Coordinates of C-alpha atoms in Angstrom, one line a residue:
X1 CA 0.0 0.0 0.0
X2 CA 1.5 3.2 -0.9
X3 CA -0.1 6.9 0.5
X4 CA 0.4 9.3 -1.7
X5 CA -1.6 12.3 -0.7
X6 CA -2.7 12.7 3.5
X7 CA -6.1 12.9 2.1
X8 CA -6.4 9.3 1.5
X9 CA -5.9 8.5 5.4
X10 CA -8.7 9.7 6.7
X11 CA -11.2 7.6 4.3
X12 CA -8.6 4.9 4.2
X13 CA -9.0 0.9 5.7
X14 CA -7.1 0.9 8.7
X15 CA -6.1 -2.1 11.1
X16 CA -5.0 -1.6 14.7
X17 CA -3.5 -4.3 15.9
X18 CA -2.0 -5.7 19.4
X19 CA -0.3 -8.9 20.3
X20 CA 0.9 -10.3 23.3
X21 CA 4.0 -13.1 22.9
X22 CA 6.0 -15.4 24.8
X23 CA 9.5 -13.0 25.1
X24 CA 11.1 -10.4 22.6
X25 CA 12.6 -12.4 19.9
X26 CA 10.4 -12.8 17.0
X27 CA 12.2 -15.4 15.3
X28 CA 12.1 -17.9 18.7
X29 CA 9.7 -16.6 20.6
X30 CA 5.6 -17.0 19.9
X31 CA 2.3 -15.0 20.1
X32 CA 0.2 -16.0 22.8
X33 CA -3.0 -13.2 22.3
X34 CA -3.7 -11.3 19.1
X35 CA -6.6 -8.6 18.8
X36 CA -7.7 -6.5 15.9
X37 CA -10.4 -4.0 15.6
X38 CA -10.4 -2.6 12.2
X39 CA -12.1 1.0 10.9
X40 CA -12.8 2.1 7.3
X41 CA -13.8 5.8 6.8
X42 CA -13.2 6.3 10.5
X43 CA -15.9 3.8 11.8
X44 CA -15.6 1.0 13.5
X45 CA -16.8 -2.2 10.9
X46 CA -15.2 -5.3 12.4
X47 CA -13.6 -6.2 16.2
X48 CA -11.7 -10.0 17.0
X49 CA -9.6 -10.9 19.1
X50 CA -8.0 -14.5 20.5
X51 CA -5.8 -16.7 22.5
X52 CA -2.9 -18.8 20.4
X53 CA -1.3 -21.8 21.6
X54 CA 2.0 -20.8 21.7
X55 CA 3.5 -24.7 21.3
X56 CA 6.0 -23.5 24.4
X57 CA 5.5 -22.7 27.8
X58 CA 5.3 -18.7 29.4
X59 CA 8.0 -17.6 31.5
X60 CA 7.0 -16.6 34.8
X61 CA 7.5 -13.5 33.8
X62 CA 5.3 -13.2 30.8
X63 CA 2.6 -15.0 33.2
X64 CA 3.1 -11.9 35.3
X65 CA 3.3 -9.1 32.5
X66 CA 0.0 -10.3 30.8
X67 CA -1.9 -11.8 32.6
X68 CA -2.1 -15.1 30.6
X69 CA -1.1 -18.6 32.0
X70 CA -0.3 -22.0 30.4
X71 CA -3.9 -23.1 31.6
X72 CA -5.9 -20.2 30.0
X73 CA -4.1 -21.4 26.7
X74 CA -4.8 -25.0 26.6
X75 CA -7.2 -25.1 24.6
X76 CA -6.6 -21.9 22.4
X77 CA -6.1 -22.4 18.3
X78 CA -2.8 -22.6 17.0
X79 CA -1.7 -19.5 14.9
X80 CA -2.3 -21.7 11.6
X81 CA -5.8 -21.8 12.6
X82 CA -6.6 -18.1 12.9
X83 CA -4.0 -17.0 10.3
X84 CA -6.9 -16.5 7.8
X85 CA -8.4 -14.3 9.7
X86 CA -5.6 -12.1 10.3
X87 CA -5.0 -11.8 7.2
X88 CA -8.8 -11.2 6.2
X89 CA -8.4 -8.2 8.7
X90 CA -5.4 -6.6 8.0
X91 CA -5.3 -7.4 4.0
X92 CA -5.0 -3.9 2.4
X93 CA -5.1 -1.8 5.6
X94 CA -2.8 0.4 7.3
X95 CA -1.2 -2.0 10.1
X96 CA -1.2 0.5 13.5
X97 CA 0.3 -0.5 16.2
X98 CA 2.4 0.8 19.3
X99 CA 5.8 0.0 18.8
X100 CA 4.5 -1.8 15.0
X101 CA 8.2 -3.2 14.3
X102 CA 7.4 -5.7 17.3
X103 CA 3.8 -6.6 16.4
X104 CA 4.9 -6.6 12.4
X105 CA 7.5 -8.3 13.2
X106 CA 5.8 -11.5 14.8
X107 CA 3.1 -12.0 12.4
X108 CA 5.9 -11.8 9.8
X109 CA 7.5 -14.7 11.6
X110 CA 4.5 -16.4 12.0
X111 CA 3.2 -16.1 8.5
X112 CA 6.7 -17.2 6.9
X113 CA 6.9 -20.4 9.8
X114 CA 3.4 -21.2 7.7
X115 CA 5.5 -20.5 4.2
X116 CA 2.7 -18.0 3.3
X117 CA 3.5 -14.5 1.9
X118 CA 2.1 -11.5 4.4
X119 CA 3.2 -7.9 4.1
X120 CA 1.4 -4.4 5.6
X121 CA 2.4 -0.7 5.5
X122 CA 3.1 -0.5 9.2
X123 CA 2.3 2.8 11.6
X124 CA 3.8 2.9 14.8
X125 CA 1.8 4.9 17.2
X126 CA 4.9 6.0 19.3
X127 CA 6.4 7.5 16.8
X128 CA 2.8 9.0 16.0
X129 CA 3.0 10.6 19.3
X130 CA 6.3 11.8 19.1
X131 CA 5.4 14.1 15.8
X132 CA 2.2 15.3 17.3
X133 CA 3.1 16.4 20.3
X134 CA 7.1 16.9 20.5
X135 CA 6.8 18.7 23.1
X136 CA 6.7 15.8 25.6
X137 CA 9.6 13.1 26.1
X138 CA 7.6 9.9 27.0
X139 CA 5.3 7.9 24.8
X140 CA 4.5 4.6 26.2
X141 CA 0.6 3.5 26.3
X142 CA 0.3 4.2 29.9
X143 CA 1.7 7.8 29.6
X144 CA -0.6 8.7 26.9
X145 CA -3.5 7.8 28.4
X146 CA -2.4 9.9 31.3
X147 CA -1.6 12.6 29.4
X148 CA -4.4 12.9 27.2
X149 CA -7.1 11.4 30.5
X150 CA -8.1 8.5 27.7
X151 CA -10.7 5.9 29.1
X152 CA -8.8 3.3 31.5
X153 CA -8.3 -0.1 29.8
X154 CA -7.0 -3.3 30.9
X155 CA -3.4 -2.8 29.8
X156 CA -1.2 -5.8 28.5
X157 CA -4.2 -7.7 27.2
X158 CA -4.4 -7.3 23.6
X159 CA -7.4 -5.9 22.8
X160 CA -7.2 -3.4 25.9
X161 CA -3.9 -2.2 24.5
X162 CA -5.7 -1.9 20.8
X163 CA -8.5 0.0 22.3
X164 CA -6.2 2.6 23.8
X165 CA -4.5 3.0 20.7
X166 CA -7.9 3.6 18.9
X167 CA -8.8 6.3 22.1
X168 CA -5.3 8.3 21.2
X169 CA -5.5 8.2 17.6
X170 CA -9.2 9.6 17.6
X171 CA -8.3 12.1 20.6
X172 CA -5.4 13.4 18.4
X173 CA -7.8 13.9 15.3
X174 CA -10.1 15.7 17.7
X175 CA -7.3 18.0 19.3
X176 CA -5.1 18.6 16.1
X177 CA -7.6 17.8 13.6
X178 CA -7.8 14.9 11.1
X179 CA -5.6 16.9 8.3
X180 CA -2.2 17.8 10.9
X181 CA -2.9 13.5 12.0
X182 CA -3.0 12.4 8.3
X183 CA -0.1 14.2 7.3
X184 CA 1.9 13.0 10.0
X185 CA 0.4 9.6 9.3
X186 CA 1.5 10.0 5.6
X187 CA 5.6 11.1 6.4
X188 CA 5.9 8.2 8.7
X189 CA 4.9 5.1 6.4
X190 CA 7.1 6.5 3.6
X191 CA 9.5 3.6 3.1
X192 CA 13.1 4.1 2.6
X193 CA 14.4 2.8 -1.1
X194 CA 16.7 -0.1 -1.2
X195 CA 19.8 -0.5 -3.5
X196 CA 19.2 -3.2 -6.2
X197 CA 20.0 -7.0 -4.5
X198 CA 18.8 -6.6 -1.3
X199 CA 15.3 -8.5 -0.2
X200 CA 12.3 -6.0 -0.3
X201 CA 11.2 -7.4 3.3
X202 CA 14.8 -6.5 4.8
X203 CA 13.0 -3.8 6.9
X204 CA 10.3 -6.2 7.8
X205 CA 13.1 -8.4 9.6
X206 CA 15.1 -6.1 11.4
X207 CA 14.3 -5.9 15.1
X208 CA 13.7 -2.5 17.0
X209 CA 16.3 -3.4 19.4
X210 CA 20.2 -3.2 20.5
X211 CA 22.8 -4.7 18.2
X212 CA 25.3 -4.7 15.5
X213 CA 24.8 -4.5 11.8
X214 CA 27.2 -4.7 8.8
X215 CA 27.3 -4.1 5.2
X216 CA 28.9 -6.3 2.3
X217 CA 29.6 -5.0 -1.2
X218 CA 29.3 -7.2 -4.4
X219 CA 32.4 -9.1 -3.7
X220 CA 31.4 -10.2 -0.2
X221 CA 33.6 -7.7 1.2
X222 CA 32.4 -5.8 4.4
X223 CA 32.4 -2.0 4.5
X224 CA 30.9 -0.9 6.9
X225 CA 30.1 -1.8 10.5
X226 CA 27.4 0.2 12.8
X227 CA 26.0 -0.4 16.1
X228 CA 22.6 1.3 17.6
X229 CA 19.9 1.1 20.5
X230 CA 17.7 0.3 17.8
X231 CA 18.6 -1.9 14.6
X232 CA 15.5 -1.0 12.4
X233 CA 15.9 2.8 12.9
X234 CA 19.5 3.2 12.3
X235 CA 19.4 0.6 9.4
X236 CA 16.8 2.2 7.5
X237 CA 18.4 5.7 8.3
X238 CA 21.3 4.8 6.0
X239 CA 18.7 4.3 3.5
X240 CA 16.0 7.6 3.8
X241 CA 17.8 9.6 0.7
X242 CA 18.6 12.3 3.7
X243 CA 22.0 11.9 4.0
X244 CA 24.3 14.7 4.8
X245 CA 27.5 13.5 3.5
X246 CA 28.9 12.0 -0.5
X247 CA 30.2 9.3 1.7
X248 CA 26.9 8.2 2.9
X249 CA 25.5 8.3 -0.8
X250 CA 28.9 6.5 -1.4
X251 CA 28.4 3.5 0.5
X252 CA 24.5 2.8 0.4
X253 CA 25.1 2.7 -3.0
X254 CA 27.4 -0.3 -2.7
X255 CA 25.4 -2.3 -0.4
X256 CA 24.4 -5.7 -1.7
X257 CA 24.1 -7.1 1.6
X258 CA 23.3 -6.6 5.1
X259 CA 23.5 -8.7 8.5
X260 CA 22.8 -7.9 11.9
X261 CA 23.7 -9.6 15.5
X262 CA 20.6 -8.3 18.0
X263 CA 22.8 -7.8 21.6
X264 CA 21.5 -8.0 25.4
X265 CA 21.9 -3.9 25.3
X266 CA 24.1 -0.6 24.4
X267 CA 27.5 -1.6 26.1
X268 CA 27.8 -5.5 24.2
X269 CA 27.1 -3.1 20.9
X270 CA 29.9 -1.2 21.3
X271 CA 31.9 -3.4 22.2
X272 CA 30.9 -5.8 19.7
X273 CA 31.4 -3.2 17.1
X274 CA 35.0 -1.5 18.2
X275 CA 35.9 -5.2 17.8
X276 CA 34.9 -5.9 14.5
X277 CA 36.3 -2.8 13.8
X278 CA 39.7 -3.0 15.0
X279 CA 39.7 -6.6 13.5
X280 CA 38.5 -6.1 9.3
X281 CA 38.9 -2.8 9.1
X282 CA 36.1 -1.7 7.0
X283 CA 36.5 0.8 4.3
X284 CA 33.9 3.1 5.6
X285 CA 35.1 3.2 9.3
X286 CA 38.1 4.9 8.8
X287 CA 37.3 7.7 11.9
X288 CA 37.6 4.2 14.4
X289 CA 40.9 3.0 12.5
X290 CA 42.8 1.3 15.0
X291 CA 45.4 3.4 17.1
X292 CA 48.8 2.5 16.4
X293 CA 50.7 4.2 18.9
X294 CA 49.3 6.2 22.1
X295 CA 51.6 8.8 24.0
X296 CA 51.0 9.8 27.8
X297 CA 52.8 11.9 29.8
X298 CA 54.1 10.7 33.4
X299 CA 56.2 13.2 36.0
X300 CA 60.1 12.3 36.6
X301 CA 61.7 14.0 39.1
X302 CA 65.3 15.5 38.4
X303 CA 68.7 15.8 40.7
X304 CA 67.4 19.3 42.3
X305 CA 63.7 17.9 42.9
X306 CA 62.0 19.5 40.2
X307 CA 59.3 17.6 38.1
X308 CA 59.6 17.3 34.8
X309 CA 57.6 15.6 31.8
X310 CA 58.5 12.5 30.1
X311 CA 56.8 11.0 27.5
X312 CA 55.5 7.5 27.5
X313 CA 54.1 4.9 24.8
X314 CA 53.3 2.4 27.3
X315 CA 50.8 2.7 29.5
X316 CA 50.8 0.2 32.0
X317 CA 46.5 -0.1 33.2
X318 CA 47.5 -0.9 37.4
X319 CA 49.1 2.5 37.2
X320 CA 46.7 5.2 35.5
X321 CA 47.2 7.6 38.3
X322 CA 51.0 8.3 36.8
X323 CA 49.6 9.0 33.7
X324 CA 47.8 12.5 31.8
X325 CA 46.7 12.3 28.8
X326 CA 46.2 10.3 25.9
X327 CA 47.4 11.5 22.8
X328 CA 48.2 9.3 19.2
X329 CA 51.5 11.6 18.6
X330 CA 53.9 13.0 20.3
X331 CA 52.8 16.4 18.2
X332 CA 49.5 16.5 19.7
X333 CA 50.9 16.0 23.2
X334 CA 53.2 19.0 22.8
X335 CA 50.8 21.1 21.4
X336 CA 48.7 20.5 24.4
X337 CA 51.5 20.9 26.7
X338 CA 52.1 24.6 24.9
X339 CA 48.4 25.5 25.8
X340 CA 49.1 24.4 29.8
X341 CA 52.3 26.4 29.4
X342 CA 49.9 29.8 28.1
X343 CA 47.4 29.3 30.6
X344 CA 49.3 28.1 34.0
X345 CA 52.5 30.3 32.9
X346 CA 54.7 27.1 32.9
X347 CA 58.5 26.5 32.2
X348 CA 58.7 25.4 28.3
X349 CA 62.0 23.6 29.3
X350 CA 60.6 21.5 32.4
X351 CA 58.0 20.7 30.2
X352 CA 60.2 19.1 27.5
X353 CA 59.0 21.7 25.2
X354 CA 62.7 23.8 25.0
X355 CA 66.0 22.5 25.2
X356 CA 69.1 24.0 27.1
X357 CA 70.3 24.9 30.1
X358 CA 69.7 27.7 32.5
X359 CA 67.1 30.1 32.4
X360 CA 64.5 29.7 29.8
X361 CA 63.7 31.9 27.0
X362 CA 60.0 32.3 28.9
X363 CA 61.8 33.5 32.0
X364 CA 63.5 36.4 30.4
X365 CA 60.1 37.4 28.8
X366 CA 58.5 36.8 32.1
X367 CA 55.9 34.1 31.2
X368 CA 57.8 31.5 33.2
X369 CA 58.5 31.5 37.4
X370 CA 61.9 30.1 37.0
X371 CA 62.1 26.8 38.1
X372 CA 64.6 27.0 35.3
X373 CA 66.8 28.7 37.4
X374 CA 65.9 27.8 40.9
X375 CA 64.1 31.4 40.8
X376 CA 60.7 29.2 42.3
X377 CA 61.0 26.6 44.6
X378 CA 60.6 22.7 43.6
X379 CA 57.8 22.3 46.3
X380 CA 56.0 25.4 44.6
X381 CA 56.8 24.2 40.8
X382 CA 55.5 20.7 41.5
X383 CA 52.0 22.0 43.0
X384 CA 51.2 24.4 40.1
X385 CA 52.5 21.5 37.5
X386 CA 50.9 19.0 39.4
X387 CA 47.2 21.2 39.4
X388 CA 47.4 22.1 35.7
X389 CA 47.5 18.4 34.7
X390 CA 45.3 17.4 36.9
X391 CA 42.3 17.4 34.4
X392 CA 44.1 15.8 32.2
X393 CA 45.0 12.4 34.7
X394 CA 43.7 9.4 33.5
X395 CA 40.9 8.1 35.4
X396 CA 41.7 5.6 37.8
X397 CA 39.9 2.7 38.3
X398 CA 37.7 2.8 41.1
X399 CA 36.8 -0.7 42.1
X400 CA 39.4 -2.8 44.5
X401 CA 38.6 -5.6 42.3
X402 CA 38.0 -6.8 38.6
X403 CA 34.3 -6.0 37.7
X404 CA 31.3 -8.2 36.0
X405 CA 29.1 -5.9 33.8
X406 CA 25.9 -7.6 33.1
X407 CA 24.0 -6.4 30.4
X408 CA 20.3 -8.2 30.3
X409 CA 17.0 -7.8 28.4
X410 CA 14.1 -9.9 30.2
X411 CA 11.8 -9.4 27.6
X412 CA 14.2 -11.2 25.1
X413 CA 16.5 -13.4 27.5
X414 CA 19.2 -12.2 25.8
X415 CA 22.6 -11.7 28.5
X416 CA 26.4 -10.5 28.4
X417 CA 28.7 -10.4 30.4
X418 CA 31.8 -8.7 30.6
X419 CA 34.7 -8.9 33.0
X420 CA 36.4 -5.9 33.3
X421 CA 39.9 -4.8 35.4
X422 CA 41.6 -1.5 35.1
X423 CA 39.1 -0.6 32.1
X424 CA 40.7 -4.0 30.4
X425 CA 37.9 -6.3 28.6
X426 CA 39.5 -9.3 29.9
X427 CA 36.3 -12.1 29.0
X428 CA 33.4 -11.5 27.0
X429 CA 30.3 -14.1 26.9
X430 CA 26.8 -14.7 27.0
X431 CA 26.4 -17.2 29.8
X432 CA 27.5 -16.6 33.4
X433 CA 28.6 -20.3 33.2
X434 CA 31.0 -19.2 30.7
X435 CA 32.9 -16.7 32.3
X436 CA 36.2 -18.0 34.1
X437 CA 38.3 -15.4 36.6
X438 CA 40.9 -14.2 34.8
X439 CA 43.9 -11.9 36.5
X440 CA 45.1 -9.1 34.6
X441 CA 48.8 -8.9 35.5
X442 CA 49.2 -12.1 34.6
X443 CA 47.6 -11.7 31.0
X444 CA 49.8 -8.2 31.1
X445 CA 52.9 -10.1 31.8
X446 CA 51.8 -13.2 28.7
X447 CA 51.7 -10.1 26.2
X448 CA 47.8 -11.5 25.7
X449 CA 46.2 -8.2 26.5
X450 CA 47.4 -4.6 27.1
X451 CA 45.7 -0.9 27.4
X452 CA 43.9 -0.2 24.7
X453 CA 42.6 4.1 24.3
X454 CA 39.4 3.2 22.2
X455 CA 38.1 1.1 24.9
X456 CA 38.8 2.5 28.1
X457 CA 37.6 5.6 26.9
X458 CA 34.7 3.4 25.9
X459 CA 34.3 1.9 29.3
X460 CA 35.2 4.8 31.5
X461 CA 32.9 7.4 30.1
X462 CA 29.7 4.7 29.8
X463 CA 30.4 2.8 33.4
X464 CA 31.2 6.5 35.1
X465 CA 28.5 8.0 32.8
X466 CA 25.3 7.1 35.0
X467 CA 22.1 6.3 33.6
X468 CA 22.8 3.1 32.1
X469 CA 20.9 -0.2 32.1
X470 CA 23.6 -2.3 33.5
X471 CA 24.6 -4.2 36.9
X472 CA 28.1 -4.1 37.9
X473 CA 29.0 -7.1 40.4
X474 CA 32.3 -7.4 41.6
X475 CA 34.3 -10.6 40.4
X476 CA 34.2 -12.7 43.8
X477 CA 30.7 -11.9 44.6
X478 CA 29.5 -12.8 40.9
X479 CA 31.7 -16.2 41.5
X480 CA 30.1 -17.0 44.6
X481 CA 26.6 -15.9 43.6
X482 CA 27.2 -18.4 40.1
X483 CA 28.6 -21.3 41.9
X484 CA 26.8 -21.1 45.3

């Protein structure tokens, strides 16, 4: 179905649709309640709804979420049974539904588990709410019929959930009227064009959800890896026809194939993806090439007791506190070093920055104290040096111990986990049964693993960063909790 005016919508066959499943995944998991209530020329013509048999059993979890228990699905119809009736209902309609890619994308799985064809233009009523009313940050179901004082339904039970959506998309045509809706309606089912070679249901598989995605040329070769919060969005965001570069033109163009790895959240994504990075080196990541060389500067006390810089290319992770800075030449580091110099009035000669002996030519211009030439004291020299590099100390790691990061989603089952010391990824895997204490020095001392910039920038700013969907157990207490 393609819109092509937003006059069409309001006259138009429309379908709004709510399941209820076993988990998150669409391709292993099942629906366990579908309802449909479906309105041509704004009226209401046809309502159904059902239980499905899932063929597995609910999760105590999903038991608790919905509602729905094994017992109250004994003797419900498999979804082969009331497939015809789906797709009587939403044949030639405008699928609508809250959060769509997840409803679209299990009766897509169920249809192709039955080998037959099934395909809708899908509107998602969060991003619905989004356009109409920006002005707010949350959209789930239970917020909007807050905000907007719809009637109360009985929420995650399929056709409470459809007739909520119904109450907000009416209410919205009443507040904003049906032409602003329409038009919204019409800029939000516009499809993004695909490259020649790539299936014409690509979008219909990708999952709204955390994970990795990568693109192959003709020749197989990959060219590009990308990482997002939600696969679906970003994908199809490569492909919109809005992009603001010649590269991004550049590299759609030569996509002939894509492929995706859905993650337990945001943290195994970017780690996934500085790995595959680092390791095949796509063409189009060239701003995450791998860092060849890193320079620090540490603090080296001469024969009179004055501190003085020294550069470093190995950073050794136990010790961060001796370190400032990261740089990836010794250039940059100088030209950093000549801005502390400016600001804290510095000596250019302490700082590596002048050679000679004696007074330096800052001194004699008076932009320099003098440690030079014993005109300010060691004690006094080694404060002020000491303060202007303090922003620029590495961050210490501030655990006593290596650290589990477990990244979960309940509502897929999907779980990583992540041992971590001195911002070092020692172990990554997706069972806690997998993961095997490991001790840093000693994989320091093997050569198996060193500091690495990209990732403990990575792993410092998102661990330090707050706000994050993680739990951070520390190494002993996740062994005892695994094996107790």
């Amino acid at each position: 179905m393609i819109l092509r005016h937003y006059g069409e919508i309001n006259s138009m066959r429309m379908a709004f649709v709510d399941l209820e499943t076993t988990g998150g995944v669409a391709t292993r998991d099942r629906i366990i309640e579908v309802a449909i209530v479906v309105t041509e020329d704004g009226q209401e013509v046809e309502r159904w709804s059902s239980l499905v048999d899932p063929e597995q059993p609910l999760s105590p979890f999903i038991v608790r979420y919905t509602g729905i228990s094994d017992q109250m699905l004994r003797d419900a119809p498999l979804f082969a049974t009331v497939a015809d009736k789906v797709a009587e209902l939403t044949d030639d309609a405008l699928f609508v539904a809250h959060n769509s890619r997840f409803d679209y994308g299990f009766l897509k799985n169920e249809f192709r588990r039955l080998k037959r064809p099934w395909q809708a233009t899908a509107l998602c009523t969060v991003k619905l709410s989004r356009a109409l009313y920006p002005q707010h940050n949350k959209h789930n179901l239970d917020i909007i019929i807050q905000r907007h004082q719809l009637p109360q339904v009985t929420r995650h039970r399929a056709m409470g959930d459809v007739d909520a959506m119904l109450a907000f998309y009416r209410h919205a045509q009443s507040e904003l009227g049906c032409d602003k809706v329409a038009q919204q309606v019409t800029i939000l089912t516009q499809r993004p064009s695909l490259p020649p070679g790539l299936a014409p249901d690509l979008f219909d598989q990708l999952p709204a959800a955390p994970g990795v995605y990568r693109f192959f040329d003709d020749d197989g070769a990959l060219i590009y890896v990308g990482k997002s919060v939600n696969l679906y969005q970003r994908v199809s965001s490569h492909f919109s026809g809005h992009h603001s570069t010649s590269k991004g033109h550049q590299m759609t163009d030569r996509v002939r194939h894509i492929e995706w790895t859905q993650t337990a959240g945001e943290l195994t994504a970017l780690l996934q993806e500085l790995h595959e990075i680092k390791q095949h080196r796509p063409f189009f990541n060239r701003q995450l090439k791998p860092v060849k060389k890193v320079v620090s500067l540490q603090l080296q006390s001469d024969e009179r007791g004055y501190h003085r810089i020294v550069f470093t290319e190995q950073i050794d992770p136990l010790c961060l506190a001796d370190y400032f800075g990261t740089f990836r030449s010794k250039n940059q580091a100088n030209k950093a070093l000549t801005g502390l110099a400016t600001s804290h009035r510095l000596c250019l000669r302490l700082l590596q920055l002048e050679a000679g002996d004696g007074a330096c030519f800052g001194y004699q211009l008076g932009e320099c104290q003098g440690p030079c030439c014993g005109q300010e004291s060691a004690e006094l020299w080694n404060l002020r040096l000491g303060l202007a590099l303090n922003s620029m100390k590495l961050t210490q790691w501030p655990w006593q111990q290596p650290m589990v990061l477990i990244e979960e989603d309940s509502f897929s089952d999907l779980r990583s986990f992540h041992l971590i010391d001195h911002w070092v990824l020692l172990q990554s895997c997706d069972s806690a049964e997998a993961l095997q204490p490991t001790d840093l020095q000693a994989c320091l001392d093997a050569g198996s693993t060193e500091f690495e910039l990209d990732r403990y920038k990575l792993l410092s700013s998102y661990l330090l960063g707050g706000g994050k969907r993680l739990t951070v157990q520390p190494l002993d207490e996740f062994v005892r909790s695994r094996d107790g």
